[in-house]
Amino acid sequence: MRTLRYLALLALVLIMAGCGAAPQAATTPVVQPTTAATEVAAATSAATSEATVEATVEATTEPTEVATEPVMGGTVTRAITAEPTSLDPHAAPGSGQNIILPYIFETLIFRDMDNTYKPYLAKSWEISEDGLSVTFVLRDDVIFHDRTPLNAEAVVFTFNRFKDAKTSAGEGLAMMTGVEAVDEYTVRFTFSAPSAVFFSTLVTPYASIVSPTAVAAAGDAFGQQPVGTGPFKLAEWQQGTAVVLERNSDYAWAPETISNAGAPYIDNVVFKVIPDAATQLAALQAGEVDLIFVNSPNHISKLKEDSSVQMIETQMNSMIYLGFNLAKTPLDDVKVRQALSHAINKDEIQMAALNGMGEVAFAPMAPTLPGFDPSLKDLELGYDPAKATELLTEAGFAPGPDGTMTKDDQPLNFVLLTFARAPNEDVATLIQNQLKAIGVNVEIQQFDTATAAKAATEGQFHLILWRYDRNDADVLNVNLHSDRIGSSNRFGYSNPAVDALLDQAAQELDEVKRAALYVEAQKLIMPDAPWQPLYIPVDVLAISKRVEGFHLASMGRILLQDAQVVAP
């Protein structure tokens, strides 16, 4: 058995494992970015970060300075774009849900900023030599908001419920064949085959541990009456307006490394529903909210001049890409997809639509994820309009009377789908102009997030300007495995050789070997051109300086265990 024990770090913990002696450091490898990924990220971002990003945001994982004596009370208000439909972690994932869940609920483990796994409600864990079982030892001093104890039976109940829900968030449990309580505070998971995605599933908010008693009492209403073990609990849900949380006064299981070992200093966290990004910006600058998520270059530039706001760059493992619907003719022809890819000037997009921010992307994997390899740059379908025209000609197209490329009297007229989020409109307009230059007409359809997501899943597009944020390299499996066609594989992409590599990677527990499999998969994906990678975005959290002591965690989460409101 290989024992994995980790020290919970102050800077990245919301409410991890508890008081007492710290666990021993791990002796076995854990998920972490490859050296190549780190090197290329530094190299490719140097110019833009020196010129724009570092002058704009302060990237940090350290808590902000606070007074010696904590300031008690106060409210922190965060703007959210969409109201969640449910706060049940095992309900279908939706907008706003994953932002709020980590304040109410906790998971067995969490993922650190360096992609290693750390204790949370589980103090330690062991993986069997054959990879077919994982045993967790739980903390024995944790209670739910309803004051029932967290124990092995609660974890068993949670994961049986999570798997039975059959949501997209629970797909990482596919190989789980059982979960059992070994004793009161020990839980064992068993698998039909080793599962490399099991741990990355555990760290999502959707794997949060729920109170069995509360679920039984609330039934289908549990999503409106959530009960977890987190430092905050639901106080009020003002439908259409705000979700209000209050401090959990019973909370007392933070580790010694956390400055505040008990309940939060602040009284409330309010998630205020403000759909429009410009309105969110105005609310922050007017002092109506304390925290907003910003990805508009124009908004970042404006906030850079605001001395009352602190800006922190996040790491979301994100990518913006232009996807192609292979289920629609003529995009089922690889030469057409390659031609469109060669027509895209990514440098122009970065400079004109992003104010020079972000990084131009060339491979399907974000540089911060294991499996990214700088050598894949050689396979990029880079900007080459002459090559684009040549490929369209080879595919049987020729310019019509108005210059539009046409085949069998059918002009190349495409619908580009995206969602209403800056800077998508500017990026889509540039793509429209770039494709027009090679004789391809594009109609832009921009919808709210929910409407766009529905249209994307139903394949109501030719081209799609989209984004992924993912905490694991299985982003390729989620988006491009043929088994996902009709759900998260919106492109209708199918390559049996790619499927085989992704299946193998999903069972490979050696992270170095697993990353190598993803590199091999990308070597096949890139010439197939199911999408054209565009850029790695710059996303920041803008926070009022009246709030101090917060921590930045992975995937852009802000932790308020130590936060204090130092001004009215």
Coordinates of C-alpha atoms in Angstrom, one line a residue, residues 16-511:
M16 CA -9.3 21.6 5.5
A17 CA -8.3 18.8 7.8
G18 CA -8.1 19.6 11.5
C19 CA -6.3 20.6 14.6
G20 CA -3.3 18.7 16.0
A21 CA -0.1 17.4 14.4
A22 CA 0.3 17.9 10.7
P23 CA 0.3 14.8 8.4
Q24 CA 3.6 13.6 7.0
A25 CA 4.7 14.8 3.6
A26 CA 3.8 12.4 0.7
T27 CA 6.5 10.0 -0.5
T28 CA 4.7 9.0 -3.7
P29 CA 4.1 11.1 -6.9
V30 CA 1.0 13.1 -7.2
V31 CA -0.6 15.1 -10.1
Q32 CA 1.5 18.1 -10.9
P33 CA 2.4 20.0 -14.1
T34 CA 5.2 18.7 -16.2
T35 CA 8.5 20.7 -16.2
A36 CA 7.9 21.4 -19.9
A37 CA 4.5 22.9 -19.1
T38 CA 6.1 25.2 -16.5
E39 CA 8.9 26.3 -18.9
V40 CA 6.7 27.0 -21.8
A41 CA 4.1 28.9 -19.7
A42 CA 6.9 31.1 -18.5
A43 CA 8.4 31.6 -22.0
T44 CA 5.2 32.2 -23.9
S45 CA 3.7 34.6 -21.4
A46 CA 6.8 36.7 -20.7
A47 CA 6.1 39.5 -23.2
T48 CA 2.4 40.0 -22.3
S49 CA 2.9 39.5 -18.6
E50 CA 5.6 42.1 -18.4
A51 CA 3.7 44.6 -20.5
T52 CA 0.2 44.2 -19.3
V53 CA -0.7 41.5 -16.8
E54 CA 1.9 42.2 -14.1
A55 CA 1.1 45.9 -14.3
T56 CA -2.6 45.1 -13.9
V57 CA -3.1 42.4 -11.4
E58 CA -1.3 41.0 -8.4
A59 CA -1.0 37.3 -8.5
T60 CA -0.8 35.9 -5.0
T61 CA -1.8 32.9 -2.9
E62 CA -0.9 34.6 0.3
P63 CA -3.6 36.1 2.5
T64 CA -3.8 39.9 2.6
E65 CA -2.4 41.6 5.7
V66 CA -4.8 41.9 8.6
A67 CA -4.7 43.7 11.9
T68 CA -3.3 41.9 15.0
E69 CA -6.7 41.8 16.6
P70 CA -9.3 40.5 14.2
V71 CA -12.2 42.7 13.2
M72 CA -15.4 40.8 14.0
G73 CA -18.6 41.0 12.0
G74 CA -19.5 42.5 8.7
T75 CA -20.7 41.2 5.3
V76 CA -18.8 40.3 2.1
T77 CA -20.9 40.6 -1.1
R78 CA -19.9 38.9 -4.3
A79 CA -21.7 39.5 -7.6
I80 CA -22.7 36.4 -9.6
T81 CA -23.9 36.3 -13.2
A82 CA -26.6 33.7 -12.8
E83 CA -28.6 32.4 -9.9
P84 CA -28.2 28.7 -9.2
T85 CA -31.3 26.5 -9.6
S86 CA -30.1 24.3 -6.7
L87 CA -27.5 24.2 -3.9
D88 CA -27.6 20.4 -3.8
P89 CA -24.1 19.3 -4.9
H90 CA -25.5 16.2 -6.6
A91 CA -28.0 18.1 -8.7
A92 CA -27.3 18.8 -12.3
P93 CA -24.4 21.3 -12.4
G94 CA -25.5 24.8 -13.2
S95 CA -24.4 28.4 -13.3
G96 CA -23.5 30.0 -9.9
Q97 CA -23.8 26.6 -8.1
N98 CA -20.1 25.8 -8.0
I99 CA -19.2 29.3 -6.7
I100 CA -21.5 29.0 -3.6
L101 CA -21.2 25.3 -2.8
P102 CA -17.6 25.4 -1.3
Y103 CA -18.7 27.8 1.4
I104 CA -21.5 25.5 2.6
F105 CA -19.9 22.1 2.0
E106 CA -16.5 20.4 2.2
T107 CA -14.9 17.6 0.3
L108 CA -12.6 14.7 1.3
I109 CA -9.6 16.3 -0.2
F110 CA -8.7 19.5 -2.1
R111 CA -6.3 20.3 -4.9
D112 CA -3.5 22.7 -4.3
M113 CA -2.3 25.4 -6.7
D114 CA 0.6 23.1 -7.8
N115 CA -2.0 20.4 -8.7
T116 CA -1.1 18.2 -5.6
Y117 CA -3.9 16.7 -3.5
K118 CA -4.1 17.7 0.2
P119 CA -6.3 16.6 3.2
Y120 CA -9.7 18.1 3.8
L121 CA -12.3 16.1 5.6
A122 CA -10.1 13.1 5.1
K123 CA -6.8 13.1 7.2
S124 CA -5.0 10.5 5.0
W125 CA -5.6 7.9 2.3
E126 CA -4.0 4.8 0.9
I127 CA -4.1 3.4 -2.6
S128 CA -3.8 -0.3 -3.1
E129 CA -0.9 -1.6 -5.2
D130 CA -3.3 -2.7 -7.9
G131 CA -5.1 0.6 -7.9
L132 CA -8.5 -1.1 -7.3
S133 CA -9.2 0.4 -3.9
V134 CA -8.6 3.6 -2.0
T135 CA -9.1 3.9 1.7
F136 CA -9.6 7.2 3.5
V137 CA -9.3 7.9 7.2
L138 CA -11.7 10.7 8.2
R139 CA -11.4 13.4 10.8
D140 CA -13.4 12.5 13.9
D141 CA -14.2 16.1 15.1
V142 CA -16.5 17.4 12.4
I143 CA -20.3 17.9 12.6
F144 CA -22.8 19.0 10.0
H145 CA -24.8 22.2 10.3
D146 CA -27.7 20.1 11.7
R147 CA -25.2 19.0 14.4
T148 CA -25.2 15.4 13.3
P149 CA -21.7 13.8 13.0
L150 CA -19.6 13.4 9.9
N151 CA -18.6 9.8 9.8
A152 CA -18.0 6.9 7.4
E153 CA -21.7 6.2 6.9
A154 CA -22.3 9.8 5.8
V155 CA -19.5 9.5 3.2
V156 CA -20.9 6.2 2.0
F157 CA -24.4 7.7 1.7
T158 CA -22.9 10.8 -0.1
F159 CA -21.1 8.8 -2.8
N160 CA -23.8 6.3 -3.4
R161 CA -26.2 9.3 -3.9
F162 CA -23.6 11.1 -6.1
K163 CA -23.2 8.2 -8.4
D164 CA -26.9 7.4 -8.6
A165 CA -27.6 11.0 -9.6
K166 CA -25.8 10.3 -12.9
T167 CA -24.9 13.9 -13.5
S168 CA -22.0 15.0 -15.7
A169 CA -20.0 16.0 -12.6
G170 CA -20.2 12.4 -11.4
E171 CA -18.8 10.8 -14.5
G172 CA -15.4 10.4 -12.8
L173 CA -17.1 7.7 -10.6
A174 CA -17.8 5.4 -13.5
M175 CA -15.2 2.8 -12.5
M176 CA -16.3 2.9 -8.8
T177 CA -18.0 -0.4 -8.0
G178 CA -18.6 0.2 -4.3
V179 CA -18.0 2.3 -1.2
E180 CA -18.1 0.9 2.3
A181 CA -17.6 1.9 5.9
V182 CA -14.6 0.0 7.3
D183 CA -15.2 1.5 10.8
E184 CA -16.7 4.7 12.1
Y185 CA -14.1 6.9 10.5
T186 CA -12.6 4.8 7.7
V187 CA -14.1 4.5 4.2
R188 CA -13.0 2.2 1.4
F189 CA -13.8 2.8 -2.3
T190 CA -13.4 -0.1 -4.8
F191 CA -13.1 0.1 -8.6
S192 CA -13.4 -2.2 -11.6
A193 CA -10.2 -0.7 -13.0
P194 CA -7.7 1.9 -11.8
S195 CA -9.3 5.4 -12.1
A196 CA -7.0 8.3 -12.8
V197 CA -9.9 10.7 -12.7
F198 CA -11.3 9.6 -9.3
F199 CA -9.2 12.1 -7.4
S200 CA -9.9 15.0 -9.7
T201 CA -13.6 14.2 -9.2
L202 CA -13.2 14.3 -5.4
V203 CA -11.9 17.8 -5.4
T204 CA -14.9 19.3 -7.2
P205 CA -17.7 21.0 -5.2
Y206 CA -20.0 18.3 -6.6
A207 CA -18.3 15.7 -4.5
S208 CA -19.1 17.5 -1.3
I209 CA -20.2 15.5 1.7
V210 CA -23.9 16.0 2.6
S211 CA -25.8 15.3 5.8
P212 CA -27.9 12.1 5.4
T213 CA -30.3 13.3 8.1
A214 CA -30.9 16.6 6.3
V215 CA -31.4 14.9 2.9
A216 CA -34.0 12.5 4.4
A217 CA -35.8 15.3 6.1
A218 CA -35.8 17.7 3.1
G219 CA -36.2 15.2 0.3
D220 CA -36.4 17.0 -3.1
A221 CA -36.2 20.3 -1.4
F222 CA -32.6 19.7 -0.2
G223 CA -31.3 21.9 -2.9
Q224 CA -33.1 24.9 -1.3
Q225 CA -32.2 23.7 2.2
P226 CA -28.6 22.5 1.9
V227 CA -26.7 21.2 5.0
G228 CA -23.0 20.6 4.9
T229 CA -20.0 21.0 7.2
G230 CA -18.6 24.3 5.9
P231 CA -17.8 27.5 7.7
F232 CA -21.0 29.1 6.4
K233 CA -24.6 27.9 6.2
L234 CA -27.6 29.1 4.3
A235 CA -29.5 31.9 6.0
E236 CA -31.8 33.2 3.3
W237 CA -32.4 32.7 -0.4
Q238 CA -34.0 35.8 -2.0
Q239 CA -35.2 34.3 -5.2
G240 CA -33.9 36.2 -8.2
T241 CA -31.9 38.6 -6.1
A242 CA -29.4 37.0 -3.7
V243 CA -28.2 34.0 -1.7
V244 CA -27.3 34.9 1.8
L245 CA -25.0 32.7 4.0
E246 CA -24.2 33.2 7.7
R247 CA -21.2 32.1 9.7
N248 CA -21.3 28.6 11.2
S249 CA -20.7 29.3 14.8
D250 CA -20.0 25.6 15.5
Y251 CA -17.1 25.4 13.1
A252 CA -13.9 24.5 14.9
W253 CA -11.9 22.0 12.8
A254 CA -9.4 24.2 10.9
P255 CA -5.8 23.1 11.2
E256 CA -3.2 24.8 13.4
T257 CA -1.7 26.4 10.3
I258 CA -4.9 28.4 9.8
S259 CA -4.7 31.8 11.5
N260 CA -8.4 31.5 12.6
A261 CA -8.9 28.0 13.9
G262 CA -12.6 28.5 14.5
A263 CA -15.7 30.1 13.0
P264 CA -15.2 32.9 10.4
Y265 CA -14.8 36.4 11.6
I266 CA -17.3 37.8 9.2
D267 CA -21.0 37.4 9.8
N268 CA -22.4 36.9 6.3
V269 CA -21.4 36.2 2.7
V270 CA -24.0 37.5 0.1
F271 CA -24.0 36.3 -3.5
K272 CA -25.9 39.0 -5.4
V273 CA -27.3 38.2 -8.8
I274 CA -26.1 40.8 -11.4
P275 CA -26.2 39.3 -14.9
D276 CA -24.5 42.1 -16.7
A277 CA -20.7 42.5 -16.4
A278 CA -20.7 46.3 -16.8
T279 CA -23.3 46.5 -14.0
Q280 CA -21.1 44.3 -11.8
L281 CA -18.2 46.7 -12.4
A282 CA -20.3 49.7 -11.5
A283 CA -21.5 48.0 -8.4
L284 CA -18.0 47.2 -7.3
Q285 CA -16.8 50.8 -7.8
A286 CA -19.9 52.1 -6.0
G287 CA -19.2 49.9 -3.0
E288 CA -22.4 47.9 -3.5
V289 CA -20.5 44.7 -3.9
D290 CA -17.0 43.7 -2.7
L291 CA -15.9 41.1 -5.2
I292 CA -16.4 40.4 -8.9
F293 CA -14.9 38.1 -11.5
V294 CA -13.4 40.0 -14.4
N295 CA -12.4 38.8 -17.8
S296 CA -13.0 41.9 -20.0
P297 CA -9.7 43.6 -20.9
N298 CA -11.5 46.9 -20.9
H299 CA -12.8 46.3 -17.4
I300 CA -9.4 45.2 -16.2
S301 CA -7.9 48.4 -17.5
K302 CA -10.5 50.5 -15.7
L303 CA -10.0 48.8 -12.4
K304 CA -6.2 49.1 -12.7
E305 CA -6.7 52.8 -12.0
D306 CA -9.0 52.3 -9.0
S307 CA -7.0 52.5 -5.8
S308 CA -9.9 51.1 -3.7
V309 CA -9.7 47.7 -5.5
Q310 CA -7.2 44.9 -5.4
M311 CA -6.9 42.6 -8.4
I312 CA -5.7 39.0 -8.2
E313 CA -5.0 36.9 -11.3
T314 CA -6.5 33.4 -11.1
Q315 CA -5.5 30.1 -12.6
M316 CA -8.5 28.4 -14.1
N317 CA -6.7 26.0 -16.5
S318 CA -8.7 27.6 -19.2
M319 CA -8.7 27.9 -23.0
I320 CA -10.8 29.7 -25.5
Y321 CA -11.2 27.9 -28.8
L322 CA -13.1 27.9 -32.1
G323 CA -14.9 24.6 -32.5
F324 CA -16.3 23.0 -35.6
N325 CA -19.5 20.9 -35.9
L326 CA -18.4 17.8 -37.8
A327 CA -22.1 16.7 -38.0
K328 CA -22.8 19.5 -40.5
T329 CA -21.6 19.5 -44.1
P330 CA -19.0 20.5 -45.2
L331 CA -17.3 20.6 -41.8
D332 CA -17.2 16.8 -41.9
D333 CA -14.3 17.3 -44.4
V334 CA -11.0 17.7 -42.6
K335 CA -9.6 19.9 -45.3
V336 CA -12.4 22.5 -44.7
R337 CA -11.7 22.5 -41.0
Q338 CA -8.0 22.8 -41.6
A339 CA -8.7 25.7 -44.0
L340 CA -10.7 27.6 -41.5
S341 CA -8.0 27.0 -38.9
H342 CA -5.4 28.5 -41.1
A343 CA -7.5 31.5 -41.7
I344 CA -7.5 32.5 -38.0
N345 CA -5.0 35.2 -37.1
K346 CA -4.6 34.6 -33.3
D347 CA -2.1 37.4 -32.9
E348 CA -4.6 39.9 -34.2
I349 CA -7.2 38.5 -31.8
Q350 CA -4.8 38.9 -28.9
M351 CA -3.9 42.5 -29.7
A352 CA -7.2 43.9 -31.0
A353 CA -9.7 42.1 -28.8
L354 CA -7.7 41.4 -25.7
N355 CA -5.5 44.5 -25.5
G356 CA -2.4 42.3 -25.7
M357 CA -3.4 40.2 -22.6
G358 CA -3.4 36.5 -22.4
E359 CA -1.4 33.9 -24.3
V360 CA -1.9 32.7 -27.8
A361 CA -2.7 29.0 -27.7
F362 CA -1.5 26.3 -30.2
A363 CA -2.5 22.9 -28.6
P364 CA -5.7 21.6 -27.2
M365 CA -4.3 21.4 -23.6
A366 CA -3.9 24.5 -21.5
P367 CA -0.2 25.1 -20.4
T368 CA -1.1 24.7 -16.7
L369 CA -2.4 21.1 -17.2
P370 CA -0.3 17.9 -17.2
G371 CA -0.1 16.7 -20.8
F372 CA 0.8 20.0 -22.3
D373 CA 3.9 19.8 -24.4
P374 CA 5.6 22.8 -26.2
S375 CA 6.8 20.5 -29.0
L376 CA 3.2 20.3 -30.2
K377 CA 3.7 23.8 -31.6
D378 CA 5.1 22.1 -34.7
L379 CA 1.7 20.7 -35.4
E380 CA -0.2 23.9 -35.1
L381 CA -2.4 24.9 -38.0
G382 CA -1.1 28.4 -37.9
Y383 CA -2.2 31.6 -39.7
D384 CA -1.7 31.1 -43.4
P385 CA -4.6 32.5 -45.6
A386 CA -3.0 31.2 -48.8
K387 CA -2.9 27.7 -47.4
A388 CA -6.5 28.1 -46.3
T389 CA -7.6 29.0 -49.9
E390 CA -5.5 26.1 -51.3
L391 CA -7.3 23.6 -48.9
L392 CA -10.7 24.9 -49.8
T393 CA -9.9 24.5 -53.5
E394 CA -8.8 20.9 -52.9
A395 CA -12.1 20.4 -51.1
G396 CA -13.9 21.4 -54.3
F397 CA -14.7 25.0 -53.5
A398 CA -14.3 28.0 -55.8
P399 CA -15.1 31.7 -55.5
G400 CA -18.7 32.7 -56.6
P401 CA -19.7 35.9 -58.2
D402 CA -19.6 37.8 -54.9
G403 CA -16.3 36.1 -53.8
T404 CA -17.9 33.6 -51.5
M405 CA -16.4 30.1 -51.7
T406 CA -19.0 27.8 -53.3
K407 CA -19.4 24.1 -54.1
D408 CA -22.3 22.6 -56.0
D409 CA -24.1 25.9 -55.8
Q410 CA -23.8 25.9 -52.0
P411 CA -21.9 28.9 -50.6
L412 CA -19.9 28.7 -47.4
N413 CA -22.3 30.4 -45.0
F414 CA -21.8 29.5 -41.3
V415 CA -23.5 30.2 -38.0
L416 CA -21.0 31.0 -35.1
L417 CA -22.5 30.4 -31.7
T418 CA -21.1 32.0 -28.5
F419 CA -22.3 33.3 -25.2
A420 CA -22.7 36.8 -23.9
R421 CA -19.5 37.2 -22.0
A422 CA -16.7 39.7 -22.7
P423 CA -14.7 39.7 -24.8
N424 CA -16.6 37.1 -26.9
E425 CA -18.3 39.7 -29.1
D426 CA -15.1 41.3 -30.1
V427 CA -13.3 38.0 -30.7
A428 CA -16.3 36.7 -32.8
T429 CA -16.3 39.8 -34.9
L430 CA -12.6 39.4 -35.7
I431 CA -13.1 35.7 -36.6
Q432 CA -16.0 36.8 -38.8
N433 CA -13.8 39.3 -40.7
Q434 CA -10.9 36.8 -41.0
L435 CA -13.0 34.1 -42.5
K436 CA -14.6 36.7 -44.8
A437 CA -11.2 37.3 -46.2
I438 CA -11.0 33.7 -47.6
G439 CA -14.6 33.8 -48.9
V440 CA -16.5 32.4 -45.9
N441 CA -19.6 34.2 -44.5
V442 CA -20.3 34.0 -40.8
E443 CA -23.4 34.9 -38.9
I444 CA -22.8 35.5 -35.2
Q445 CA -25.4 34.3 -32.7
Q446 CA -24.7 35.4 -29.1
F447 CA -26.9 34.2 -26.3
D448 CA -27.1 34.1 -22.5
T449 CA -25.1 31.3 -21.0
A450 CA -28.0 28.9 -20.5
T451 CA -29.4 29.4 -24.0
A452 CA -26.0 29.1 -25.6
A453 CA -25.2 25.9 -23.7
K454 CA -28.5 24.3 -24.8
A455 CA -27.9 25.3 -28.4
A456 CA -24.3 23.9 -28.2
T457 CA -25.4 20.6 -26.8
E458 CA -28.1 20.3 -29.4
G459 CA -25.6 21.0 -32.2
Q460 CA -27.3 24.2 -33.4
F461 CA -24.2 25.8 -34.9
H462 CA -21.5 25.4 -37.5
L463 CA -18.8 27.2 -35.5
I464 CA -18.6 27.7 -31.8
L465 CA -16.5 30.2 -29.8
W466 CA -16.3 28.5 -26.5
R467 CA -14.3 28.1 -23.3
Y468 CA -13.3 25.3 -20.9
D469 CA -12.1 25.5 -17.3
R470 CA -10.9 22.2 -16.0
N471 CA -8.9 21.0 -13.1
D472 CA -7.6 17.9 -14.8
A473 CA -6.1 16.7 -18.1
D474 CA -9.2 14.6 -18.7
V475 CA -10.6 17.8 -20.4
L476 CA -9.7 16.0 -23.6
N477 CA -11.8 13.0 -22.7
V478 CA -14.7 15.2 -21.7
N479 CA -14.7 17.2 -24.9
L480 CA -13.4 14.9 -27.6
H481 CA -14.1 11.3 -26.7
S482 CA -16.7 9.8 -29.0
D483 CA -18.6 8.4 -26.0
R484 CA -19.4 12.1 -25.2
I485 CA -21.0 12.9 -28.5
G486 CA -24.4 14.4 -27.8
S487 CA -23.3 15.8 -24.4
S488 CA -19.9 17.4 -23.7
N489 CA -18.5 16.4 -27.1
R490 CA -20.4 19.1 -29.0
F491 CA -18.3 18.7 -32.1
G492 CA -19.4 15.2 -33.2
Y493 CA -15.6 14.3 -33.2
S494 CA -14.7 10.6 -33.3
N495 CA -11.3 9.0 -33.8
P496 CA -11.0 5.4 -32.5
A497 CA -7.2 5.8 -32.0
V498 CA -7.8 9.0 -29.9
D499 CA -10.5 7.2 -27.9
A500 CA -8.1 4.3 -27.1
L501 CA -5.4 6.7 -25.8
L502 CA -7.9 8.6 -23.7
D503 CA -9.3 5.4 -22.3
Q504 CA -5.8 4.3 -21.4
A505 CA -5.0 7.6 -19.8
A506 CA -8.1 7.4 -17.6
Q507 CA -6.7 4.2 -16.0
E508 CA -3.0 5.3 -15.8
L509 CA -2.1 6.2 -12.2
D510 CA 1.5 7.0 -13.0
E511 CA 1.2 10.7 -13.8

